[in-house]
């Protein structure tokens, strides 16, 4: 069963992204006034196959998604790394984030005064997300961030399942490797070769 997309997007910014998924015949235009600007508000009624949805998510992640990885050192000890996949949009586009959450059956959506965000940060859900992006590879430098994110996940997951066999030196080496991965991502990236 594939649920239907049945909601409206109020943010002019994302109309081209959404409209690119559908032909003109699949959009139902209603003219509205948004902040004094007259525009077309598409109301979508279209069912995407799972494959089509994941391909669309791949492209949307290339443009709007983030792989976030943070490490904390407190009281002389390394704390668990935090790994998180996020999508941030204007709060008027929260319906899109809810749609993504419902299709993936992963993560949480939070709506604030001016923006909405979709997070996946639970370990078992990150595992599923990684499998999705292994099968539907990203196309931009975000792919390199994904690879570092995935490696960090795998390193720390190995540690979590085998921590009793790690010496203090092994744990220090693990966090050194994690730190290097973290420092190779996003704004800190200096190598853009695949």
Coordinates of C-alpha atoms in Angstrom, one line a residue:
X1 CA 0.0 0.0 0.0
X2 CA 1.3 3.4 -1.0
X3 CA -0.3 6.4 0.7
X4 CA -1.4 9.4 -1.4
X5 CA 0.2 12.7 -1.2
X6 CA -2.7 15.0 -0.3
X7 CA -1.6 18.3 1.2
X8 CA -0.7 21.8 0.2
X9 CA 2.6 23.6 0.3
X10 CA 2.4 27.2 1.4
X11 CA 6.0 28.2 1.0
X12 CA 6.8 29.6 -2.5
X13 CA 10.4 28.4 -2.0
X14 CA 9.5 24.7 -2.3
X15 CA 6.9 24.8 -5.1
X16 CA 9.5 24.3 -7.9
X17 CA 10.9 21.3 -6.0
X18 CA 7.5 19.7 -5.5
X19 CA 6.2 20.7 -8.9
X20 CA 9.2 19.0 -10.6
X21 CA 7.8 15.7 -9.4
X22 CA 4.6 16.0 -11.2
X23 CA 3.3 17.0 -14.6
X24 CA 1.1 20.0 -15.0
X25 CA -1.9 17.8 -15.3
X26 CA -1.2 16.3 -11.9
X27 CA -1.2 19.7 -10.1
X28 CA -4.4 21.4 -9.0
X29 CA -3.7 25.1 -8.9
X30 CA -5.5 27.4 -6.6
X31 CA -4.7 31.1 -6.8
X32 CA -4.0 32.7 -3.4
X33 CA -2.5 35.7 -1.9
X34 CA 0.7 35.2 0.1
X35 CA 2.1 38.2 1.8
X36 CA 0.7 40.5 -0.9
X37 CA 2.1 38.2 -3.7
X38 CA -0.3 36.4 -5.9
X39 CA 0.9 32.9 -6.6
X40 CA -0.2 29.4 -7.5
X41 CA -0.5 27.0 -4.6
X42 CA -0.3 23.4 -5.9
X43 CA -2.4 20.8 -4.1
X44 CA -0.8 17.4 -4.8
X45 CA -2.7 14.2 -5.2
X46 CA -0.2 11.6 -6.5
X47 CA 1.0 8.3 -5.3
X48 CA 4.7 7.6 -5.6
X49 CA 6.1 4.1 -5.7
X50 CA 8.6 3.3 -2.9
X51 CA 11.4 3.5 -5.5
X52 CA 10.2 6.8 -6.9
X53 CA 9.9 8.2 -3.4
X54 CA 13.4 7.1 -2.4
X55 CA 14.9 8.5 -5.6
X56 CA 13.1 11.8 -4.9
X57 CA 14.3 11.7 -1.2
X58 CA 17.8 11.2 -2.5
X59 CA 17.6 14.4 -4.6
X60 CA 15.8 16.3 -1.8
X61 CA 18.5 15.3 0.6
X62 CA 21.2 16.5 -1.8
X63 CA 19.6 19.9 -1.7
X64 CA 18.1 20.2 1.8
X65 CA 19.5 17.4 4.0
X66 CA 22.3 17.3 6.5
X67 CA 24.3 14.6 8.1
X68 CA 25.4 15.9 11.5
X69 CA 28.0 14.3 13.6
X70 CA 29.2 15.6 17.0
X71 CA 31.6 14.4 19.6
X72 CA 31.9 15.5 23.2
X73 CA 34.7 15.3 25.7
X74 CA 33.6 15.9 29.3
X75 CA 35.3 15.3 32.6
X76 CA 38.3 13.8 30.9
X77 CA 36.2 11.2 29.0
X78 CA 34.8 10.8 25.6
X79 CA 31.1 10.7 25.4
X80 CA 29.0 8.9 22.9
X81 CA 29.0 10.5 19.4
X82 CA 25.8 12.0 18.3
X83 CA 24.8 11.2 14.7
X84 CA 21.8 12.8 13.2
X85 CA 20.2 13.2 9.7
X86 CA 18.1 16.3 9.4
X87 CA 15.9 18.3 7.0
X88 CA 15.1 21.9 7.8
X89 CA 12.3 23.7 6.0
X90 CA 10.1 26.7 6.6
X91 CA 7.3 25.9 9.1
X92 CA 4.7 26.2 6.3
X93 CA 6.3 23.1 4.7
X94 CA 6.0 20.9 7.8
X95 CA 3.5 18.8 5.9
X96 CA 6.2 17.7 3.5
X97 CA 8.4 16.6 6.5
X98 CA 5.5 14.7 8.0
X99 CA 5.0 13.0 4.6
X100 CA 8.7 12.0 4.6
X101 CA 8.4 10.7 8.1
X102 CA 5.3 8.7 7.3
X103 CA 6.8 7.2 4.2
X104 CA 10.0 6.2 5.9
X105 CA 8.3 5.3 9.2
X106 CA 11.5 6.8 10.8
X107 CA 12.4 9.9 12.7
X108 CA 10.5 12.8 14.3
X109 CA 9.2 16.1 13.0
X110 CA 9.4 19.3 15.1
X111 CA 7.6 22.5 14.2
X112 CA 8.8 25.8 15.7
X113 CA 7.8 29.4 15.3
X114 CA 9.6 29.9 12.0
X115 CA 10.9 26.5 10.8
X116 CA 10.2 22.8 10.9
X117 CA 12.8 20.1 11.2
X118 CA 12.9 16.3 10.6
X119 CA 15.4 14.3 12.5
X120 CA 16.5 10.7 12.5
X121 CA 18.9 10.0 15.4
X122 CA 17.8 6.7 17.0
X123 CA 20.5 4.2 16.4
X124 CA 18.2 1.5 14.8
X125 CA 16.6 4.1 12.5
X126 CA 20.0 5.5 11.4
X127 CA 20.9 1.9 10.4
X128 CA 17.8 1.8 8.2
X129 CA 18.6 5.3 6.7
X130 CA 22.1 4.2 5.9
X131 CA 20.8 1.2 4.0
X132 CA 18.5 3.6 2.0
X133 CA 21.3 5.9 1.0
X134 CA 23.6 2.9 0.2
X135 CA 20.9 1.8 -2.3
X136 CA 20.1 5.3 -3.5
X137 CA 23.4 7.1 -3.6
X138 CA 23.6 10.9 -3.2
X139 CA 24.9 12.9 -6.2
X140 CA 26.6 15.9 -4.6
X141 CA 29.4 16.4 -2.1
X142 CA 26.8 15.4 0.4
X143 CA 27.6 11.9 -0.6
X144 CA 31.1 12.3 0.9
X145 CA 29.5 13.5 4.1
X146 CA 27.3 10.5 4.1
X147 CA 30.3 8.2 3.7
X148 CA 32.0 9.8 6.7
X149 CA 28.7 9.6 8.6
X150 CA 28.3 5.9 7.7
X151 CA 31.9 5.1 8.7
X152 CA 31.5 6.9 12.1
X153 CA 28.2 4.9 12.6
X154 CA 29.9 1.6 11.8
X155 CA 33.0 2.3 14.0
X156 CA 31.0 3.3 17.0
X157 CA 28.5 0.5 16.4
X158 CA 31.4 -2.0 16.5
X159 CA 32.6 -0.5 19.7
X160 CA 29.1 -0.6 21.3
X161 CA 28.8 -4.3 20.5
X162 CA 32.4 -5.2 21.5
X163 CA 33.2 -2.6 24.2
X164 CA 34.4 -5.2 26.7
X165 CA 37.2 -6.1 24.3
X166 CA 38.4 -2.5 23.9
X167 CA 41.4 -1.4 26.0
X168 CA 41.6 2.3 27.0
X169 CA 44.1 2.8 24.2
X170 CA 41.7 1.1 21.7
X171 CA 38.9 3.5 22.9
X172 CA 41.2 6.5 22.6
X173 CA 42.1 5.4 19.0
X174 CA 38.5 4.9 18.2
X175 CA 37.6 8.5 19.3
X176 CA 40.7 9.8 17.4
X177 CA 39.3 8.2 14.2
X178 CA 35.8 9.5 14.9
X179 CA 37.3 13.0 15.5
X180 CA 39.1 12.8 12.1
X181 CA 35.9 11.8 10.4
X182 CA 33.9 14.6 12.1
X183 CA 36.6 17.1 11.0
X184 CA 36.3 15.9 7.4
X185 CA 32.6 16.7 7.1
X186 CA 30.5 19.6 6.0
X187 CA 32.2 23.0 6.2
X188 CA 35.5 21.3 7.3
X189 CA 35.7 19.2 4.1
X190 CA 38.8 19.9 2.1
X191 CA 38.9 16.7 0.0
X192 CA 36.1 16.5 -2.6
X193 CA 37.4 13.4 -4.4
X194 CA 35.2 10.3 -4.5

